[in-house]
């Protein structure tokens, strides 16, 4: 029996570098650099680029310029530019700034929910329902994230049934896609498989995405497992931007370049130009004065070949 | 279905150190190997009996071989590129040896200055002597998923070289993605071809993480029934073909994945991480293991 047959023919890559990536970088990035990064990413063929977050600048200073960024970027036809909106206020602000897609962030862990947004999972769902309702009235698609899908920095092990339950709540309120996040990167192909099996009982496969962190080096193996099970949407971050706030010095998001390299090798279509992504990665790393976290970029630039 | 047990072959002290810039003093090498011996690893590649003119890092091969604690149940294979090296290895106490072939003519020419056919003839001498001395021989095939000079390598060529080395008497064939460019797609294609010629129980994979693909490639190999995986503590050993890029996959990251899959390795991850910390301090470098980086509270 071949594991590799049954892989999707096309995989949608959701680029989270400008939001999830930069949010977890120490250096505050000037607005014009953020805009330049997003404009460069828009030319790579990426179908979706998470632009910014309409949260209070008190909590997330990196995203304080959300309005300017939203208004300043070029909007390429065929590319989605979702933004985070943790509540109704953020949602209205996002729409006023021109957003045409939003995201809400739930978690499969009560402790994480409490520590992160100071309320229970149930309370957070109620807030998101307000957003989803307004979004529905305005025909704005909503993407739902479930954090801690494979483990929590506070609770440790997270049972798959809980992930399925929260996913179902988000899907039922109208989220068109549920991105399952291994927030601290502790997952392995074993736990990924068990979690997806539980979630797939509640949510159609076509509405699922995986958002893997590479903190323990497991991201590509976990993504491979997910796509072998039919998942066809993968989140990643250019140059692997964004460290892990729960393990000092450790890495976070999986690098878009490394994901595309793997998918290219599997003959899976993404529509994304790997060289163009590497160039965008090169740009933002120079601006951040840091080395790339993408192994493909490291190997290619040093080799002189791509 | 995955194998229930996987044998991890630790190549840090040889493949790892050989590709590190700083020459490591003999006592540090010996301590590294001794610490690795305490982790539960069953196979630790100790050194290489090549001329120190070519590989200065391995000049102390005899002292290392004679200086290490050899734990019962643990194997300490050494590289022996020719009969002379083999004899020196046996004289120094080696009980298992390895020979290195390649699936690329150009790579063989550049690396050891002869054709694949000629290299196999040299190995034949080693095989004969090893057989006479009842010494097991492990065969490596380099460039199985691509070559720094030739580019693409046909799966059929890999199968051909593997078959020859297996027929010569190698008990195990370790298939090496020497420059780490392979992906799960090319790994599957290559293994499918090789498994027609060599039983899967005699196969191992030796993946480099230069393009971040190692664990995904290893996962595919495991899914196809391979149950022997090479790795290097702390991901020691850069890539000589891509300056500044990484090389070997880190043993810690591999064991973390296997643990998560419920696959038995017998390896104590914490002791392994401690060993990685030791050698990185001695080399004055950061670890390449992400598991180690994440676990360190510095």
XYZ file of C-alpha atoms in Angstrom:
604
model
C 0.000 0.000 0.000
C 1.509 3.304 -1.025
C 1.371 6.084 1.529
C 2.376 8.700 -0.964
C -0.447 8.166 -3.427
C -3.503 9.990 -2.194
C -1.505 13.174 -1.702
C -3.372 16.348 -2.747
C -2.541 17.614 -6.234
C -2.589 21.207 -5.053
C -1.772 22.674 -1.669
C -2.690 26.199 -0.620
C 0.106 27.864 1.320
C -1.015 30.479 3.841
C 1.890 32.841 4.489
C 1.865 34.056 8.104
C 5.286 35.740 8.208
C 4.112 39.367 8.257
C 1.790 38.681 11.211
C 2.653 35.536 13.195
C 6.289 35.797 12.147
C 6.926 39.455 12.897
C 4.776 39.379 16.037
C 7.268 36.952 17.506
C 10.386 38.831 16.459
C 12.034 41.049 19.069
C 12.957 43.913 16.765
C 10.094 46.324 15.965
C 9.903 46.562 12.188
C 9.139 49.950 10.584
C 5.839 50.195 8.716
C 7.427 50.709 5.315
C 9.495 47.532 5.722
C 6.365 45.548 6.602
C 4.612 46.925 3.530
C 7.597 46.158 1.312
C 7.739 42.599 2.655
C 4.047 42.008 1.964
C 4.322 43.535 -1.521
C 7.217 41.231 -2.333
C 5.308 38.218 -1.017
C 2.339 39.228 -3.183
C 4.490 38.665 -6.264
C 5.575 35.127 -5.374
C 2.322 33.368 -6.230
C 1.272 32.903 -2.610
C -2.552 32.758 -2.527
C -2.956 34.059 1.042
C -0.820 36.405 3.137
C -1.742 37.191 6.737
C -1.058 40.880 6.902
C -1.457 42.178 10.445
C -3.457 42.003 13.630
C -6.104 44.431 14.860
C -5.278 44.011 18.525
C -4.554 46.718 21.058
C -1.039 48.074 20.521
C -0.626 47.859 24.296
C -0.569 44.058 24.025
C 1.218 43.677 20.691
C 3.390 46.708 19.924
C 4.707 45.088 16.739
C 1.220 45.299 15.245
C 0.487 48.882 16.346
C 0.638 50.081 12.724
C -2.109 47.727 11.578
C -4.156 50.450 9.868
C -1.198 51.915 7.999
C -0.044 48.499 6.843
C -3.531 47.479 5.705
C -3.971 50.690 3.772
C -0.404 50.820 2.464
C -0.045 47.399 0.821
C -0.665 46.626 -2.826
C -3.633 44.277 -3.187
C -2.942 41.741 -5.920
C -5.923 40.099 -7.609
C -6.345 36.491 -6.555
C -4.437 36.990 -3.289
C -6.206 37.041 0.074
C -4.998 39.344 2.844
C -6.571 38.105 6.096
C -6.043 39.954 9.387
C -6.471 38.891 12.990
C -9.497 40.292 14.812
C -9.759 39.123 18.414
C -13.075 40.858 19.046
C -15.813 42.992 17.538
C -13.914 46.222 18.059
C -10.904 44.873 16.185
C -13.212 43.572 13.475
C -14.809 46.961 12.844
C -11.425 48.632 12.821
C -10.163 46.066 10.308
C -13.115 46.586 7.965
C -12.722 50.353 8.174
C -9.099 49.921 7.134
C -10.116 47.850 4.103
C -9.779 44.254 5.293
C -11.752 41.714 3.260
C -10.993 38.592 5.352
C -10.459 38.097 9.066
C -9.190 35.423 11.458
C -10.127 34.478 14.999
C -7.898 32.546 17.414
C -9.309 29.886 19.713
C -7.351 27.366 21.767
C -7.788 23.760 22.780
C -6.389 24.526 26.230
C -8.211 26.386 29.018
C -4.963 27.441 30.661
C -3.571 28.797 27.405
C -6.778 30.691 26.712
C -6.693 32.196 30.197
C -3.009 33.154 30.017
C -3.168 34.445 26.453
C -6.455 36.361 26.296
C -7.560 36.280 29.935
C -10.798 34.352 29.455
C -12.059 30.784 29.202
C -12.422 28.951 25.884
C -16.212 29.346 26.155
C -15.943 33.110 26.746
C -13.567 33.479 23.803
C -15.961 31.541 21.550
C -18.740 33.961 22.536
C -16.563 36.893 21.462
C -15.759 35.182 18.169
C -19.432 34.517 17.571
C -20.031 38.258 17.625
C -17.298 38.706 15.042
C -18.585 35.817 12.928
C -22.106 37.244 12.975
C -20.982 40.694 11.822
C -18.696 39.120 9.252
C -21.540 37.028 7.882
C -23.703 40.138 7.509
C -20.948 41.791 5.516
C -19.949 38.705 3.494
C -16.510 38.697 5.055
C -14.945 35.211 5.281
C -13.616 34.189 8.694
C -10.745 31.767 9.291
C -10.578 30.019 12.649
C -7.345 29.021 14.403
C -7.097 26.424 17.158
C -3.924 26.830 19.204
C -2.238 24.112 21.268
C -3.628 21.394 19.019
C -0.746 19.021 19.839
C 0.263 20.269 23.276
C 0.127 23.245 25.627
C 2.992 25.076 27.354
C 0.949 25.054 30.585
C -1.212 21.913 30.447
C 1.162 19.650 28.557
C -0.794 16.936 26.752
C -4.001 17.997 24.964
C -6.558 15.361 24.120
C -7.614 15.132 20.449
C -11.287 15.190 21.433
C -10.861 18.665 22.889
C -9.267 19.913 19.669
C -12.154 18.412 17.724
C -14.690 20.051 20.028
C -13.219 23.559 19.711
C -12.737 23.126 15.950
C -16.368 22.137 15.605
C -17.521 25.227 17.527
C -15.496 27.498 15.248
C -16.675 25.721 12.108
C -20.314 25.811 13.204
C -20.209 29.545 13.810
C -19.195 30.015 10.192
C -15.412 29.825 9.915
C -14.683 28.594 6.393
C -11.384 27.019 7.382
C -9.893 25.776 10.648
C -6.134 26.051 11.050
C -4.861 23.571 13.624
C -1.790 24.985 15.327
C 1.007 23.086 17.021
C 1.763 26.236 18.970
C 4.868 25.005 20.781
C 5.983 22.543 18.115
C 5.927 19.534 20.434
C 3.870 17.391 18.086
C 5.188 14.415 16.153
C 3.687 12.414 13.276
C 2.099 10.164 15.907
C 0.201 12.909 17.742
C -0.589 14.727 14.463
C -2.279 11.626 13.101
C -4.347 11.020 16.247
C -5.421 14.639 16.431
C -6.427 14.843 12.771
C -8.371 11.582 13.012
C -10.454 13.099 15.813
C -10.967 16.438 14.079
C -11.803 14.852 10.721
C -14.821 13.233 12.356
C -16.276 16.708 12.916
C -14.904 18.893 10.101
C -14.659 18.176 6.384
C -11.068 17.635 5.259
C -11.278 20.459 2.727
C -11.871 22.927 5.569
C -8.745 21.931 7.479
C -5.273 23.489 7.589
C -2.181 22.740 9.654
C -0.007 25.389 11.281
C 3.125 23.630 12.480
C 5.920 25.114 14.517
C 9.418 23.762 14.062
C 10.560 24.258 17.644
C 11.526 20.561 17.950
C 12.423 20.106 14.278
C 9.242 18.089 13.642
C 7.309 20.476 11.406
C 7.951 19.002 7.956
C 7.426 15.433 9.176
C 4.145 16.576 10.786
C 3.069 18.415 7.656
C 3.874 15.364 5.544
C 1.686 13.258 7.827
C -1.158 15.776 7.483
C -0.967 15.881 3.709
C -0.809 12.089 3.551
C -4.167 12.206 5.347
C -5.496 14.619 2.715
C -5.025 18.033 4.350
C -4.451 20.537 1.540
C -3.777 23.837 3.328
C -0.499 24.545 5.097
C 0.549 27.640 7.049
C 4.177 28.727 7.047
C 6.361 31.786 7.540
C 8.913 33.206 5.123
C 12.460 32.616 6.409
C 10.896 30.837 9.386
C 10.255 34.212 10.994
C 8.989 34.181 14.524
C 10.675 32.511 17.461
C 8.870 30.612 20.165
C 7.743 32.773 23.066
C 7.653 29.690 25.327
C 11.200 28.403 24.773
C 13.796 31.152 24.776
C 16.067 31.071 21.783
C 14.124 28.301 20.132
C 12.624 28.529 16.664
C 8.917 28.851 15.918
C 7.139 28.850 12.580
C 8.186 26.443 9.864
C 9.916 28.195 6.957
C 7.815 28.660 3.816
C 10.857 27.958 1.649
C 11.432 24.555 3.284
C 7.755 23.613 2.916
C 7.693 24.558 -0.769
C 10.922 22.669 -1.397
C 9.309 19.531 0.028
C 6.041 20.005 -1.873
C 7.931 20.650 -5.128
C 9.856 17.433 -4.560
C 6.553 15.593 -4.091
C 5.235 16.996 -7.363
C 2.499 18.900 -5.534
C 1.435 22.190 -7.111
C 1.439 25.311 -4.926
C 1.643 28.084 -7.510
C 4.471 29.602 -5.512
C 7.870 30.593 -6.924
C 10.475 29.334 -4.466
C 13.203 31.709 -5.623
C 10.920 34.709 -5.187
C 10.089 33.612 -1.639
C 13.779 33.202 -0.851
C 14.399 36.709 -2.113
C 11.622 38.089 0.087
C 13.152 36.138 2.975
C 16.536 37.589 2.217
C 15.040 41.068 2.259
C 13.317 40.752 5.632
C 16.281 39.037 7.282
C 18.567 41.848 6.169
C 16.050 44.360 7.557
C 15.858 42.447 10.840
C 19.608 41.933 10.878
C 19.185 38.223 11.490
C 19.997 34.929 9.838
C 17.271 33.060 8.048
C 15.703 30.036 9.747
C 15.099 28.411 6.373
C 17.532 25.600 5.643
C 16.762 25.805 1.940
C 17.704 29.488 1.953
C 20.875 28.774 3.952
C 21.942 26.039 1.551
C 21.027 27.939 -1.598
C 22.554 31.326 -0.905
C 25.796 29.890 0.339
C 26.017 27.544 -2.583
C 25.458 30.268 -5.129
C 22.863 28.047 -6.784
C 19.150 27.758 -6.171
C 2.541 0.648 9.619
C 5.813 1.661 11.231
C 8.512 -0.700 12.502
C 8.198 -1.397 16.226
C 11.915 -0.913 16.793
C 14.483 1.225 15.041
C 18.230 0.859 15.347
C 19.873 4.291 15.519
C 23.411 4.364 14.148
C 25.310 7.259 15.704
C 27.813 8.785 13.263
C 28.722 11.951 15.175
C 32.232 10.963 16.258
C 33.198 10.108 12.674
C 30.965 11.696 9.992
C 30.091 14.537 12.354
C 33.539 15.490 13.574
C 35.098 14.878 10.152
C 33.009 17.747 8.824
C 33.667 20.126 11.679
C 36.297 22.818 11.170
C 37.923 22.632 14.588
C 40.238 19.666 15.178
C 39.100 17.954 18.351
C 41.689 16.664 20.840
C 41.824 12.887 21.333
C 40.608 12.896 24.980
C 37.531 14.892 23.930
C 36.750 12.389 21.161
C 37.139 9.521 23.614
C 34.906 11.199 26.176
C 32.299 11.896 23.496
C 32.197 8.249 22.496
C 32.108 7.094 26.129
C 29.188 9.402 26.872
C 27.377 8.157 23.768
C 27.948 4.600 24.968
C 25.940 5.429 28.105
C 22.861 6.633 26.206
C 21.636 3.254 25.057
C 22.838 3.658 21.467
C 23.732 0.262 20.012
C 26.035 1.442 17.249
C 28.564 4.278 17.412
C 30.824 4.952 14.442
C 34.085 5.673 16.222
C 36.647 6.859 13.685
C 38.130 6.414 10.240
C 41.323 4.593 9.286
C 42.259 6.892 6.436
C 45.516 8.692 5.871
C 45.810 11.756 8.156
C 47.050 13.627 5.104
C 43.495 13.487 3.704
C 41.516 13.686 6.937
C 43.534 15.375 9.706
C 40.557 15.180 12.081
C 40.839 11.402 12.097
C 44.640 11.239 12.487
C 44.277 9.842 16.011
C 42.231 6.846 14.904
C 44.419 4.273 16.645
C 44.474 6.163 19.961
C 40.710 6.701 19.863
C 40.022 3.052 19.052
C 42.274 1.884 21.852
C 41.177 4.563 24.327
C 37.390 4.171 24.330
C 35.371 2.036 26.769
C 33.756 -0.673 24.701
C 30.414 -1.523 26.287
C 29.090 -5.043 25.789
C 26.250 -5.026 23.291
C 27.482 -1.849 21.614
C 29.184 -1.927 18.228
C 31.975 0.540 17.295
C 32.380 0.356 13.503
C 35.195 2.270 11.814
C 35.703 3.390 8.229
C 38.288 1.469 6.228
C 38.725 2.746 2.677
C 41.212 0.039 1.685
C 43.077 -3.047 2.864
C 45.800 -1.032 4.593
C 43.200 0.860 6.613
C 41.416 -2.392 7.397
C 44.569 -4.000 8.749
C 45.369 -0.953 10.878
C 41.815 -0.971 12.189
C 41.900 -4.624 13.188
C 45.313 -4.180 14.806
C 43.827 -1.331 16.844
C 40.991 -3.550 18.042
C 38.157 -2.841 15.598
C 35.454 -5.520 15.443
C 33.348 -3.979 12.643
C 34.238 -1.896 9.605
C 32.494 0.239 6.981
C 33.212 0.879 3.327
C 31.958 3.843 1.288
C 30.682 3.487 -2.262
C 28.773 6.058 -4.304
C 26.000 6.083 -6.881
C 27.765 8.805 -8.865
C 30.807 8.342 -11.099
C 31.850 12.000 -10.861
C 31.560 12.001 -7.076
C 33.691 8.870 -6.846
C 36.286 10.427 -9.148
C 36.431 13.671 -7.163
C 36.296 11.981 -3.774
C 38.660 9.001 -4.140
C 40.053 9.483 -7.635
C 38.762 6.345 -9.321
C 35.618 4.958 -10.965
C 32.782 3.212 -9.071
C 33.942 -0.101 -10.533
C 37.510 0.461 -9.377
C 36.358 1.448 -5.887
C 34.377 -1.790 -5.608
C 37.457 -3.755 -6.621
C 39.398 -2.094 -3.789
C 36.605 -2.979 -1.411
C 36.705 -6.584 -2.551
C 40.125 -6.878 -0.912
C 38.681 -5.546 2.310
C 35.710 -7.930 2.052
C 37.970 -10.925 1.612
C 40.122 -10.000 4.587
C 37.048 -9.180 6.693
C 35.415 -12.483 5.870
C 38.577 -14.334 6.879
C 38.629 -12.455 10.188
C 34.839 -12.786 10.756
C 34.505 -9.023 10.831
C 31.107 -7.645 9.706
C 31.211 -4.966 7.014
C 28.662 -2.180 6.576
C 28.385 -0.630 3.132
C 27.516 3.027 2.484
C 26.214 4.357 -0.814
C 26.673 8.117 -1.182
C 24.666 10.523 -3.387
C 21.568 8.335 -3.436
C 19.191 11.266 -3.904
C 21.488 13.595 -5.828
C 25.114 14.482 -6.463
C 26.891 17.826 -6.016
C 28.550 17.312 -9.420
C 26.158 15.196 -11.487
C 22.894 16.578 -10.123
C 20.132 13.991 -10.518
C 21.006 10.342 -9.763
C 18.868 7.550 -11.163
C 17.240 5.222 -8.667
C 18.333 2.310 -10.837
C 21.992 3.283 -10.384
C 21.564 3.377 -6.611
C 19.955 -0.059 -6.739
C 22.809 -1.388 -8.886
C 25.573 -0.191 -6.560
C 23.652 -1.320 -3.464
C 23.139 -4.757 -4.943
C 26.836 -5.086 -5.724
C 27.881 -4.115 -2.218
C 25.304 -6.416 -0.651
C 26.405 -9.307 -2.873
C 30.037 -8.645 -1.879
C 29.036 -9.434 1.677
C 28.048 -6.163 3.371
C 25.495 -7.052 6.044
C 23.786 -3.669 5.813
C 23.649 -0.931 3.165
C 23.299 2.647 4.400
C 21.803 4.869 1.692
C 23.140 8.384 2.031
C 21.516 11.604 0.855
C 24.939 13.181 0.890
C 23.918 16.753 0.068
C 20.487 16.596 1.685
C 18.572 17.568 -1.441
C 16.208 14.614 -1.352
C 12.528 14.937 -0.551
C 9.937 12.324 0.435
C 9.158 11.939 -3.278
C 12.699 11.055 -4.349
C 13.286 8.965 -1.209
C 10.256 6.814 -2.025
C 11.325 6.380 -5.663
C 14.883 5.440 -4.691
C 13.867 2.981 -1.977
C 11.328 1.328 -4.258
C 14.132 0.579 -6.726
C 16.648 -0.557 -4.097
C 14.152 -2.777 -2.276
C 13.848 -4.847 -5.449
C 17.516 -5.828 -5.053
C 18.278 -5.708 -1.329
C 15.999 -6.968 1.484
C 14.537 -4.045 3.490
C 15.916 -5.581 6.691
C 19.416 -4.902 5.366
C 18.742 -1.260 4.520
C 19.489 1.919 6.450
C 19.000 5.591 5.588
C 21.582 8.299 6.201
C 19.832 11.614 5.631
C 21.407 15.035 5.664
C 19.321 17.978 6.787
C 20.916 20.568 4.513
C 17.493 21.506 3.050
C 15.532 20.720 6.207
C 14.080 17.548 4.649
C 15.757 14.877 6.763
C 12.995 13.932 9.207
C 10.329 13.953 6.493
C 12.570 11.702 4.353
C 13.234 9.406 7.292
C 9.493 9.229 7.979
C 8.860 7.981 4.453
C 11.661 5.417 4.770
C 10.138 4.132 8.010
C 6.728 3.905 6.339
C 8.342 1.685 3.697
C 9.799 -0.654 6.319
C 13.328 0.677 6.820
C 14.280 0.209 10.460
C 17.867 1.472 10.678
C 18.552 5.206 10.704
C 21.885 7.055 10.871
C 22.143 10.358 12.753
C 24.699 12.599 14.412
C 24.535 13.914 17.975
C 23.810 17.653 18.015
C 23.643 17.486 14.225
C 27.436 17.638 14.102
C 29.001 17.976 10.706
C 28.300 20.714 8.213
C 27.940 20.180 4.505
C 31.233 20.430 2.616
C 29.338 21.298 -0.592
C 27.298 24.244 0.688
C 29.287 26.598 2.874
C 27.627 27.354 6.168
C 24.815 24.910 5.585
C 23.992 22.094 7.955
C 24.722 18.436 7.261
C 23.799 15.391 9.326
C 20.372 15.134 10.915
C 20.531 15.510 14.699
C 20.152 12.291 16.689
C 18.142 14.126 19.359
C 15.557 15.313 16.828
C 15.329 11.828 15.310
C 14.848 10.151 18.701
C 12.226 12.756 19.634
C 10.247 11.849 16.521
C 10.619 8.097 17.054
C 9.539 8.456 20.689
C 6.467 10.374 19.524
C 5.669 7.537 17.119
C 5.952 4.978 19.910
C 8.894 3.334 18.145
C 11.430 1.721 20.475
C 15.063 2.828 20.168
C 16.502 2.106 23.608
C 18.067 5.574 23.610
C 17.808 7.931 26.615
C 17.049 11.339 25.078
C 18.179 13.353 28.089
C 21.573 11.614 28.220
C 21.873 12.164 24.491
C 21.173 15.873 24.876
C 23.752 16.084 27.663
C 26.291 14.478 25.342
C 25.412 17.002 22.657
C 25.911 19.847 25.125
C 29.325 18.439 26.031
C 30.625 18.207 22.481
C 29.197 21.589 21.457
C 30.942 23.231 24.394
C 34.176 21.480 23.434
C 33.754 22.656 19.821
C 32.651 26.109 20.953
C 29.600 25.975 18.727
C 25.837 25.961 18.993
C 23.950 22.730 18.637
C 22.125 21.988 15.376
C 19.524 19.990 17.259
C 16.211 21.811 17.577
C 15.121 19.560 20.418
C 18.235 20.579 22.302
C 17.712 24.263 21.521
C 14.117 24.100 22.723
C 14.987 22.208 25.869
C 17.847 24.439 26.932
C 16.816 26.973 29.521
C 19.912 29.173 29.213
